[in-house]
Each structure stands twice: as C-alpha cells, then as structure tokens.
Amino acid sequence: MVKSYLKYEHSKSFGIVASSTSNIIWTANDRSNTSAGHAIVAANEEVLTWDIKKGELLSRWRDENCSAQVTAIAQSKSDKDVFAIGYDDGSIRLWDSKIATTIVSFNGHRSTITILAFDQSGVRLASGSKDTDVIMWDLVAEVGQYKLRGHKDQITGLAFVEPQPEVSEDTADQAMVVEGAATSEGFLLTTGKDSLIKLWDLSSRHCIETHIAQTNGECWALGLTPDFSGAVTAGNSGEMKVWSLDTSGLITSQQQVDIPQSRHFLQDRGTLLRQGKDKATEIIFHPRRDYFTVHGSDKSVEIWRIRSESEIKKSLARKKKRRKEKLASKKGAEDEEMDVDGEQDEDPSKASVIESFAQHLIIRTGGKVRSVDWVLKHGHKGLQLLVGTTNNQLELYNITKEKSKSKQDDVPDYNRAMAVELPGHRADIRALALSSDDKMLATASNGSLKIWNVKTQSCIRTFECGYALCCAFLPGDKVVIVGTKGGEIELFDVASAQLLDNVSAHEGAVWSLQVHPDGRSVVTGSADKTAKFWNFHIVQEEVLGTTRTTPRLKLSQSRTLKVSDDILSLRFSPDAKLLAVALLDSTVKVFFTDSLKLYLNLYGHKLPVLNMDISYDSKLIVTCSADKNVRIWGLDFGDCHKALFAHQDSILQVAFVPHNQDGNGHHFFSASKDRTIKYWDGDKFEQIQRIDGHHGEIWALAMSRSGSFIVSASHDKSIRVWEETDEQIFLEEEREKEIEELYEKTLTSSLERDPDEDKDVEVAAATKQTVETLMAGERIAEALELGMADLHVMREWEEAKAANPNVGPPQRDPIFVYQGNISAEEYVMSVLRKIKASALHDALLVLPFATVPLLFTFLNLFALRSMNIPLTCRILFFMLKTHHNQIVSSRTMRVMLDGIRTNLRKSLKRQKDEMGYNIAALKVVGMQLRYNSVKDYLDENWENEDESQNVKKRTFVHVS
C-alpha cells in the first residue's frame, strides 16, 4: 500500500506593517470626520488597509492565485474605491476596496511592475515595468491597448498630461489646423533609469520629445504639478532638475499636422540640489498647495516650497540692492549698467529656479524612508505627511509653524503625530518560541521581544531587549528567556510586562539555549566555547521602602562544559540522557547529560552545523548545515543514515514532529535561506512536501507541541503559520506536479520571446503568453473541432430529412445534449464568452492558421444570428489584423469574408436602428418628465459663486 501524508498549507500571516517593496497611498475615511484616514500599503503578496489613528488592520486584500510580491499601488482619481496593484511577476490587478475583491486582472509585462498611473477620467491605466516597456490599459474594454517602447532601462516615473483646452479667439499659428479632429487622448510623461525623460503623444502613439533628465547617470523619480505646467525629476547625488511644460502649446498641437521639429514643449529650467546626496526615489506634489516632497533612501524627507510671485520680486529686489551696494563700493562702475540689470531681473517669470524654490523643512524619520504620501484631511489647514519606512512602520507627521522672535517669518517645524509600529518588529526576527499550550508565540529580534496571541494574531506584549539570537518559554509559560549577541541572558515576565533578571552569562554571543526536559534548568551555548547550565531559584526580594518581600525568579550557574570551538547549537534528547552540541569546526559532539562525558562524535558536514533536533524517541538526530545538506544520524552508534542535498542555500533550522501520532514521529521540517520550507520523512529519506510562500531568507522555525502547525519567520518581516490539513499527499503525485510546474514555466518563457524585440519599434501589441491563455486557446480549438463535426452531422441529417421526412434525429456529441441540446454555434459562443477579455487576444494567438477557416465559419453564423455582436466584431478584427497576408492570399477565405461582411452589416444596421429608436424614446420620456415636473429653482448668484470656488490656485506659474 502506498503511504500517504497530510499536507501543510498556509493559514495566516502577521507581524508586518508595510513591506519595503512598494509605495504607500493615503486615502480618506469618508464615514468619520475625526479619523486620520487610512493607509493602503503592501505586505509581501497582500495589500493591507490600516487605520492610522487606531493602528488597527481594517482589511487584507489577497488573491489566492498570486504569490508574487506587491510592487506598486495607485488609486483611481475618479472612483476612490478602485485601486490598481502591480506585482513582482508583471501582473496587475484592479481591486475594489469596499468589498476587497479583484475586479479585473491584466498580464502584459515580463518583469516587476515599478509604477502605475490612472488618467483623470479613470478609464485608462498606464503601467511601467523593469522590462523597459510602458503599457496602456483600457479599463472599460479590459484589454491592453498598446505597448510603448523607447526607454533602455526600467521605468521610474509615469504621469498623464491632460490639460483642459481653453477657448481662445486668436489662432495666429500658421500651422495647418485639422478640422473636426477627434478629441485627443492626451499625453504621457515618462522617466527611466536610463536618465531619459520622454513626452508621448497618446493620440498618435509616438514619442514627440526626449531629453536627458539627469546629467549624473540615472533618473529615479518624476513629479508633475497638479496644473500640468511643470515637472521635477531627480536622480543620484542629490540633483533635481526643474522642467516647464508648455500646456497651451500641447493643446494647440493636438489639432495640427505640420508642427516644426525645432518646437519643444518640455524645457529645462535649471537644477536644484537636495541636502541629501543619496539617490532620490520619489517626488510627490501637494494636490492643493505649493509644496512638494522628495526623499531618498536615508532617514529624512525634504519638503520644498514654491515661492509666490511677490516673494520672488522681494528676493530679486534684495539681490539688486546688494549688487548696487557692491558696485557703488567699486570705483569706475557705471550707473546705467546697474539700472539695466535691475530692470531685467525684476520679472518673476524669468527668475532662476533657485529664486522660485525654497527648501521648507527636513523631517527626520524613525527609519529609512521607502515611500510618502500627502494627507488631505477635510477642514485641516496644516500640512500632514504619511511616511512608510523600510523598518516595518508607518508614521504620520504634522508640519507646523512656530513663531520666531528674531524674524518676522514663522519657522517651520514638525512633530510625529501618529504611528503604526506595534504590530511588527523593526528588525529581522532571529528566534521563535511557542508556549506549551501553543496559544502564545514569542518572537525576538535586534532590540525587541514580542509576545503574540497565535489565534487572533495580535501583539500582547512588547519588551526592549538586546540583539536576541535565541529565546524560549520557561515551564508555566509566564516567563520568556532570551539569549543575546552580547553574551547576556534576559528573563521577561509576560504577565507583569517587566524585565526580571539580566545575567552576563558568556563572553561571546549566546547562539543557542534550551530548557531541560524536566523544566528545572536551562543550558546556554556560546561563542566563548562553553556551555553553561543554569538552575531556576525563587528568591524573596525586599520591596524598596517597605518591610515586605516579593518572590522573584533568579538564575544560578551550576555547571560548565568547555569544548574546543564555538558552540552554534545545542539540544537535549527528549529522555534527557544526552546533550548534543554543534561546533564551528563542522562537527557535532554528543555528551551524557549527567556526567558530561563524550558519547559520540558526528563527522561528515563540510561546513558548520547551524541547527539540529532529536526525535521524540531519542533514536534519531537530524543536523542541518551551511553546506546545504541535511544529515540523519542514529544516536545508538552515531552512524549517518542518510545525507540529503536538501536546499539551494544554507539551511538555518530543522525541527522534528514532537510526537508519534499516525506514525509521523520521524518526520521533520527544514527551513533555508532559499526561501522554502521542506517536509521530510526521516525513515524513507524522501521529501514529502515543499512549502513556498516567504519572500526572504527564513531565519527561524518553531514546531507546535501538537504538531498541527508550524510557525516561520523571515527576512520579509512576516510571521507565517502553516497548518496541517486533511488533504492527503502522495509522493509520486507531488513529483509529477513539480515537473509540470517546471515545464509550464519553461514553456511560457519560450513563448514570451517577442518577435518585435529586435526591431526598433516604438509601439507594439500588449501581449503576454501565460498558462491561462494557452489553456484558453486549447479550449477554443477543441470547441471549434467539436462544433464543425456537429455542423456536418446536422447538415447531413437535414439533407436526409428533406428526402425522407421520417428519418430520426442524429447521434450528437454528449456535450451538446448535456447542455440542453444547444446548437454548435451556441456552444462555441459559450466557450468564447467564458474567456476573460484581457486574455482573449493572447488565447486567439495560440490558434494555428489551420483553425482560422473554422473560426470564420462560426463568425459568419454569429453575424447571421446576431449573437453577441461586440465580441464577434472584436474577434473578427483581431484575426484579420493578425493573419492579414494569409487571408488575403487565400481564395476560399475571400468568399467567407464576403458572406461575413454581408451578414455583419445587416446585424449592425439592425442594432443601430434599435439604439436610435431607444434613444429617441428616452428623449421623449425625458421631455414629458420635464414638462410635468415642477420648475427647477435657480439662484442667480449661485453660478458666479461656483465659478469662484472652482478657480484653481496658482501653482508653478513662474516655471512655465
């Protein structure tokens, strides 16, 4: 009988506030006026919504089919509930934040999405990627319209430029104006790591301007003013370039055909220098006020202010006055020259960018900055900034102005108003420990120890500690012991949330500790080449200022074991007879616990053993090493049962299942730097399951006492719980599944080689072959074959019936009978309708040309019967565009196309007439309603007030 195993699956993840892979978005909470709003942040493959004020997790967006990390987030400008999320695998998903579900998913990029941008109307989405392409997505039709190529490195900035046309009587331009031109699709501004800034005309789909954005190598950020009049780009060495954008010229160019090549809409105005000299990664303009923020990867955010015209005039006047004084002090200076210079300088529009911009404030943050966003609270006049840092926290800063005594101007200042930091560690978790009842989890990192409730995933306690390397719950689950890099042992009381004791135990780092199976002592292993045994004692301590005493737990050293090298790991056998010690010299020494005499020497690993565990029956010991091998040894003779090449990188943790229910006592888990956990059978020496999910090195692993779940902690800052399910695993099936995954991966990557890649083409089709599109293509081909066979059967039956009316019905394929005896064309249409709109074009590309005549036969039937005309037209036009040369050169296809044209025109005319009739009827109904209803009340002053409210505040006037 084939042995089956139970599968472990991901059940929950916590401990992460915001991962540093993506930007953050602030969004208002419309239900409450007192709320500070919500933060939409990435958390590995999930998107989290945090209430900034309460520090509560409101919702968690996760697609079960996607395990890639979130790398970009954008919010729709028209519908605030719609968010576009870009992933590491090049896919994009649109989420509805109210119901936390995916609306539509797109797949067109070959690598990580770097930036996303919605247009003003919210019907188009532009995406930039590391594959150097920009793709324009139509959100209504749910398809990729086209791919813009031109950049030679990853896209770092995207912004739609959609200026509103102003009606003017002057048309002095001599360029030929196109009459009745269609409304423009607008323009797109892009920057890349290749240090270029490009302006694209989306109507003609080509690049109309290219400039070098940064002189020092790379351009990493782009910020566009809210009124589209200017932009700022930033790169290395603290350099920022200011650009003016001729919006009025862009509007007039939309209706012209012979624009001179020398005309530039984008002009370099000058360079500003940031205080920080690192790489600038983000520039964001305030939507309503004259400020913008820029930051790099250090612990600061710079806020710059755009000066008003009056301020620029004052500054120029001061400079002029100083220049006059200097020139007056020099003899032989001519007064006329001074006056001429002064008159020229007083024009604010010609002022330099140094005069136009002023550094307003530098905010020092609690960690390296990953992303920022402006907070726009209703009724709040001050500036607020939300900051996401790389050390797993969110901070909200108030920017205030303090009255200064010496100067008339107020001095800008800031304070940290709120933060979301408790639900996660600032540094990587290096040690995990579960309580004896599996209800509490202790996680230790550099500087903090946190206690979690495993069921609710909430943080119960947070303690400050040293650089923790190992930790454990003491019997009773009320005290946690921590070993640090400084050689100290710290005891923390969970109930009273205080530090009980701090012992300087070793001269080197405490790499490992374990509580004795009897619960009365603990052993610590250190880099000072000693293992020390500590007993627990309850000491009555006096309470200061009183005569009362209180019991307190203390540690007292009982024995010391000296070895020849640094101790990296140690482990008691469950029967407490043996103590295994792993040394830096790649050996494992096993001692008797009572006498500390050497029992066994385990040689075999080529690099140091990093962790080990002993089975429930004290018969097997498993060791894992930096040499990527797991070795299983017998504790009776010290023989190596098996050496397994287990992972692709150093193996950091191993853990046996702690009991023998269902005969799984010799099963164990291993966790590695290669981001995977593997489940092994220690008797058969076979891999049972590979568990993927983490996006970084897995530092720590903890096995529950019941064996029903395991907990892992990783460099991606997340703590994940993997639960045992009732689903059975058969080893042969698992191996087949792994081979299939590998095959599918290589298949899609071979299909992705783009024929247009070598050609210098600016615009290409937004296509990408995935397993989903391949399967959809196969389904279409299968449906066409079944449909054609059924058409032949039905035609023969009709011919026979014409000769003999008593002929019985034919034997059709069971699939048609099962679906209610539907016709062949209805079946083919149902298959086509089930394919997602975003995957349809790629699925049709899979079809060989031999199936195109079959498809056209059914398209003719669809047109004849007016079946889903929009889908029919879409398929027809796409196939004509794809196979144009072959179709034109085929006689039979031309006959088919004539038939399709006739039938399609009839159907379209019928639909057009219906739509015209319906629109006319709706107009009549509207007129009747207006005639019968009460007259609308209109205030004469209302229109004027509304106009005054909608006047846009001047921003960036002096740059253009």
Short mmCIF file of C-alpha atoms in Angstrom, two decimals, residues 138-411:
data_model
loop_
_atom_site.label_atom_id
_atom_site.label_comp_id
_atom_site.label_asym_id
_atom_site.label_seq_id
_atom_site.Cartn_x
_atom_site.Cartn_y
_atom_site.Cartn_z
CA ASP A 138 -8.28 50.18 -21.32
CA LEU A 139 -10.23 49.51 -18.11
CA VAL A 140 -13.64 49.55 -19.80
CA ALA A 141 -12.83 47.01 -22.54
CA GLU A 142 -10.44 45.24 -20.07
CA VAL A 143 -7.65 44.94 -22.64
CA GLY A 144 -4.12 46.18 -23.14
CA GLN A 145 -4.28 48.78 -25.92
CA TYR A 146 -0.58 49.07 -26.81
CA LYS A 147 2.97 48.94 -25.53
CA LEU A 148 5.26 51.99 -25.72
CA ARG A 149 8.96 51.28 -26.23
CA GLY A 150 11.83 53.71 -26.13
CA HIS A 151 13.48 53.53 -22.73
CA LYS A 152 16.58 51.35 -22.38
CA ASP A 153 16.20 50.63 -18.67
CA GLN A 154 13.43 50.28 -16.08
CA ILE A 155 10.63 52.88 -15.96
CA THR A 156 10.88 55.07 -12.85
CA GLY A 157 8.23 57.72 -13.45
CA LEU A 158 4.82 57.97 -15.18
CA ALA A 159 2.39 60.87 -15.36
CA PHE A 160 -0.61 61.61 -17.58
CA VAL A 161 -0.59 65.15 -19.00
CA GLU A 162 -4.22 66.03 -19.76
CA PRO A 163 -4.54 69.83 -19.97
CA GLN A 164 -8.06 71.20 -20.46
CA PRO A 165 -8.42 73.09 -23.78
CA GLU A 166 -9.14 76.80 -23.36
CA VAL A 167 -11.39 78.52 -25.90
CA SER A 168 -9.48 81.42 -27.49
CA GLU A 169 -10.32 83.62 -30.46
CA ASP A 170 -6.70 84.02 -31.52
CA THR A 171 -5.48 81.43 -33.96
CA ALA A 172 -2.35 83.18 -35.05
CA ASP A 173 -0.47 79.93 -35.54
CA GLN A 174 0.37 79.33 -39.15
CA ALA A 175 0.27 75.56 -38.81
CA MET A 176 -2.49 73.82 -40.70
CA VAL A 177 -5.40 73.02 -38.37
CA VAL A 178 -7.23 69.74 -38.79
CA GLU A 179 -10.96 70.44 -38.88
CA GLY A 180 -13.27 68.18 -36.92
CA ALA A 181 -10.36 66.45 -35.22
CA ALA A 182 -11.33 63.83 -32.72
CA THR A 183 -10.86 64.56 -29.03
CA SER A 184 -7.26 63.95 -28.00
CA GLU A 185 -6.20 61.06 -25.81
CA GLY A 186 -3.73 63.35 -24.03
CA PHE A 187 -0.03 62.96 -23.38
CA LEU A 188 2.20 60.85 -21.17
CA LEU A 189 5.40 61.87 -19.41
CA THR A 190 7.84 59.05 -18.58
CA THR A 191 11.27 58.79 -16.99
CA GLY A 192 13.61 55.81 -16.86
CA LYS A 193 16.72 54.61 -15.13
CA ASP A 194 18.45 55.33 -18.46
CA SER A 195 18.31 59.05 -17.38
CA LEU A 196 15.85 59.98 -20.17
CA ILE A 197 12.60 61.91 -19.88
CA LYS A 198 10.13 61.32 -22.73
CA LEU A 199 6.90 63.02 -23.75
CA TRP A 200 4.49 60.73 -25.63
CA ASP A 201 1.50 61.76 -27.72
CA LEU A 202 -1.12 59.11 -26.93
CA SER A 203 -3.30 60.03 -29.92
CA SER A 204 -0.59 59.27 -32.48
CA ARG A 205 1.15 56.81 -30.10
CA HIS A 206 4.69 58.03 -30.56
CA CYS A 207 7.36 59.93 -28.63
CA ILE A 208 7.36 63.62 -29.54
CA GLU A 209 10.22 64.68 -27.27
CA THR A 210 13.21 63.14 -25.48
CA HIS A 211 15.60 64.90 -23.11
CA ILE A 212 18.36 63.82 -20.76
CA ALA A 213 16.72 64.20 -17.36
CA GLN A 214 19.80 63.81 -15.18
CA THR A 215 23.40 64.61 -16.01
CA ASN A 216 24.77 62.29 -13.32
CA GLY A 217 23.64 58.96 -14.72
CA GLU A 218 20.21 57.80 -13.66
CA CYS A 219 16.74 59.31 -13.20
CA TRP A 220 14.83 57.71 -10.34
CA ALA A 221 11.82 59.97 -9.70
CA LEU A 222 9.30 62.18 -11.52
CA GLY A 223 6.86 64.66 -10.04
CA LEU A 224 4.25 66.56 -12.09
CA THR A 225 2.48 69.68 -10.84
CA PRO A 226 -1.30 69.42 -10.40
CA ASP A 227 -1.90 72.01 -13.16
CA PHE A 228 0.50 70.23 -15.60
CA SER A 229 2.62 73.40 -16.03
CA GLY A 230 5.89 71.87 -14.87
CA ALA A 231 7.72 68.81 -13.61
CA VAL A 232 10.66 67.90 -11.40
CA THR A 233 12.97 64.92 -11.96
CA ALA A 234 15.57 63.59 -9.54
CA GLY A 235 18.41 61.13 -9.60
CA ASN A 236 21.76 60.50 -7.93
CA SER A 237 23.99 62.89 -5.94
CA GLY A 238 21.07 65.00 -4.69
CA GLU A 239 20.44 66.59 -8.10
CA MET A 240 16.90 67.68 -9.09
CA LYS A 241 16.01 69.17 -12.47
CA VAL A 242 13.07 71.53 -12.96
CA TRP A 243 11.16 71.37 -16.25
CA SER A 244 8.50 73.71 -17.64
CA LEU A 245 5.72 72.19 -19.76
CA ASP A 246 4.03 74.27 -22.46
CA THR A 247 0.45 73.05 -21.91
CA SER A 248 -1.15 75.63 -24.21
CA GLY A 249 1.25 74.57 -26.97
CA LEU A 250 0.31 70.91 -26.39
CA ILE A 251 -3.40 71.73 -26.66
CA THR A 252 -2.95 73.57 -29.98
CA SER A 253 -0.66 70.81 -31.30
CA GLN A 254 -3.48 68.28 -30.94
CA GLN A 255 -5.23 69.76 -33.97
CA GLN A 256 -2.14 70.47 -36.09
CA VAL A 257 -0.31 68.27 -38.54
CA ASP A 258 2.81 70.23 -39.54
CA ILE A 259 4.42 71.19 -36.25
CA PRO A 260 8.08 72.26 -36.74
CA GLN A 261 10.62 69.78 -35.39
CA SER A 262 12.51 72.52 -33.54
CA ARG A 263 9.49 73.18 -31.29
CA HIS A 264 9.96 71.95 -27.71
CA PHE A 265 7.08 71.66 -25.24
CA LEU A 266 9.36 70.49 -22.40
CA GLN A 267 12.14 72.88 -21.38
CA ASP A 268 14.89 72.60 -18.80
CA ARG A 269 14.62 75.46 -16.29
CA GLY A 270 17.60 74.62 -14.09
CA THR A 271 18.93 72.40 -11.33
CA LEU A 272 18.19 72.29 -7.60
CA LEU A 273 20.36 70.47 -5.07
CA ARG A 274 18.91 68.42 -2.23
CA GLN A 275 20.62 68.32 1.14
CA GLY A 276 20.79 64.53 1.00
CA LYS A 277 23.30 63.23 -1.54
CA ASP A 278 21.75 59.77 -1.90
CA LYS A 279 19.53 58.52 -4.74
CA ALA A 280 16.15 60.30 -4.75
CA THR A 281 13.37 57.73 -5.12
CA GLU A 282 10.10 59.70 -5.02
CA ILE A 283 8.77 63.23 -5.72
CA ILE A 284 5.15 64.00 -4.82
CA PHE A 285 3.44 67.38 -5.28
CA HIS A 286 0.76 68.52 -2.87
CA PRO A 287 -2.56 68.42 -4.80
CA ARG A 288 -3.82 71.75 -3.40
CA ARG A 289 -0.85 73.78 -2.17
CA ASP A 290 2.54 74.96 -3.43
CA TYR A 291 4.66 72.25 -1.83
CA PHE A 292 6.35 69.09 -2.96
CA THR A 293 8.19 66.40 -1.05
CA VAL A 294 11.27 64.49 -2.17
CA HIS A 295 13.16 61.72 -0.41
CA GLY A 296 15.89 59.19 -0.96
CA SER A 297 16.71 56.02 0.93
CA ASP A 298 18.05 57.68 4.10
CA LYS A 299 16.17 58.68 7.28
CA SER A 300 14.88 62.04 6.07
CA VAL A 301 12.16 63.61 3.92
CA GLU A 302 12.70 67.04 2.35
CA ILE A 303 9.77 69.40 1.79
CA TRP A 304 10.25 72.18 -0.77
CA ARG A 305 8.04 75.22 -1.23
CA ILE A 306 7.25 77.01 -4.50
CA ARG A 307 7.52 80.73 -3.83
CA SER A 308 4.79 83.19 -4.80
CA GLU A 309 5.41 86.00 -7.30
CA SER A 310 5.55 88.66 -4.56
CA GLU A 311 8.22 86.67 -2.70
CA ILE A 312 10.28 86.28 -5.88
CA LYS A 313 10.03 90.06 -6.51
CA LYS A 314 11.19 90.79 -2.94
CA SER A 315 14.10 88.37 -3.30
CA LEU A 316 15.13 89.91 -6.63
CA ALA A 317 14.87 93.42 -5.18
CA ARG A 318 17.11 92.41 -2.25
CA LYS A 319 19.68 90.95 -4.64
CA LYS A 320 19.54 94.06 -6.80
CA LYS A 321 20.08 96.26 -3.73
CA ARG A 322 23.10 94.18 -2.64
CA ARG A 323 24.54 94.33 -6.14
CA LYS A 324 24.14 98.10 -6.19
CA GLU A 325 25.93 98.41 -2.87
CA LYS A 326 28.81 96.24 -4.12
CA LEU A 327 29.08 98.16 -7.36
CA ALA A 328 28.86 101.51 -5.53
CA SER A 329 31.81 100.49 -3.38
CA LYS A 330 33.83 99.82 -6.54
CA LYS A 331 35.03 102.90 -8.35
CA GLY A 332 34.55 103.28 -12.08
CA ALA A 333 31.25 101.42 -12.09
CA GLU A 334 28.64 102.76 -14.50
CA ASP A 335 25.20 103.55 -13.05
CA GLU A 336 23.43 102.91 -16.36
CA GLU A 337 24.53 99.27 -16.46
CA MET A 338 23.18 98.74 -12.96
CA ASP A 339 19.75 100.05 -13.86
CA VAL A 340 19.53 97.90 -16.95
CA ASP A 341 20.46 94.77 -14.98
CA GLY A 342 17.91 95.57 -12.29
CA GLU A 343 15.05 96.03 -14.72
CA GLN A 344 15.74 92.68 -16.34
CA ASP A 345 15.93 90.81 -13.03
CA GLU A 346 12.62 92.08 -11.64
CA ASP A 347 10.48 89.93 -13.99
CA PRO A 348 9.39 86.90 -11.83
CA SER A 349 8.77 84.68 -14.86
CA LYS A 350 12.44 84.96 -15.84
CA ALA A 351 13.75 84.28 -12.33
CA SER A 352 16.06 81.33 -11.83
CA VAL A 353 14.79 78.12 -10.19
CA ILE A 354 16.87 78.90 -7.09
CA GLU A 355 14.73 82.04 -6.65
CA SER A 356 11.48 80.16 -7.39
CA PHE A 357 12.01 77.25 -4.97
CA ALA A 358 12.92 77.25 -1.29
CA GLN A 359 13.66 74.31 0.97
CA HIS A 360 10.87 74.44 3.52
CA LEU A 361 11.66 71.68 6.02
CA ILE A 362 13.57 68.43 6.55
CA ILE A 363 11.72 65.72 8.51
CA ARG A 364 13.92 63.21 10.33
CA THR A 365 12.11 59.86 10.34
CA GLY A 366 12.34 56.79 12.58
CA GLY A 367 13.74 54.61 9.79
CA LYS A 368 14.96 54.68 6.21
CA VAL A 369 12.17 56.12 4.06
CA ARG A 370 10.55 53.89 1.43
CA SER A 371 7.53 55.97 0.40
CA VAL A 372 5.50 59.05 1.38
CA ASP A 373 2.06 60.48 0.61
CA TRP A 374 0.31 63.75 1.43
CA VAL A 375 -2.59 63.61 3.91
CA LEU A 376 -5.57 65.72 2.79
CA LYS A 377 -7.96 66.00 5.73
CA HIS A 378 -11.21 67.89 5.29
CA GLY A 379 -11.12 71.07 7.37
CA HIS A 380 -7.44 70.63 8.34
CA LYS A 381 -5.42 73.65 7.22
CA GLY A 382 -1.95 72.42 8.13
CA LEU A 383 0.27 70.09 6.13
CA GLN A 384 0.40 66.40 7.05
CA LEU A 385 2.63 63.71 5.62
CA LEU A 386 2.35 59.92 5.83
CA VAL A 387 5.71 58.13 5.74
CA GLY A 388 6.34 54.41 5.21
CA THR A 389 9.79 53.24 6.30
CA THR A 390 11.86 50.19 5.42
CA ASN A 391 11.93 49.05 9.07
CA ASN A 392 8.27 47.99 9.05
CA GLN A 393 6.39 51.04 10.35
CA LEU A 394 4.11 53.89 9.26
CA GLU A 395 4.47 57.41 10.63
CA LEU A 396 2.22 60.49 10.31
CA TYR A 397 3.87 63.90 10.70
CA ASN A 398 2.23 67.28 11.35
CA ILE A 399 4.08 70.17 9.74
CA THR A 400 3.59 73.28 11.87
CA LYS A 401 4.91 76.84 12.02
CA GLU A 402 6.42 78.26 15.20
CA LYS A 403 6.52 81.97 15.91
CA SER A 404 10.07 83.31 15.84
CA LYS A 405 11.17 86.34 17.83
CA SER A 406 14.12 87.41 15.71
CA LYS A 407 12.45 87.19 12.28
CA GLN A 408 9.04 88.18 11.02
CA ASP A 409 8.54 84.89 9.19
CA ASP A 410 7.34 81.79 11.04
CA VAL A 411 9.85 78.95 11.36
#
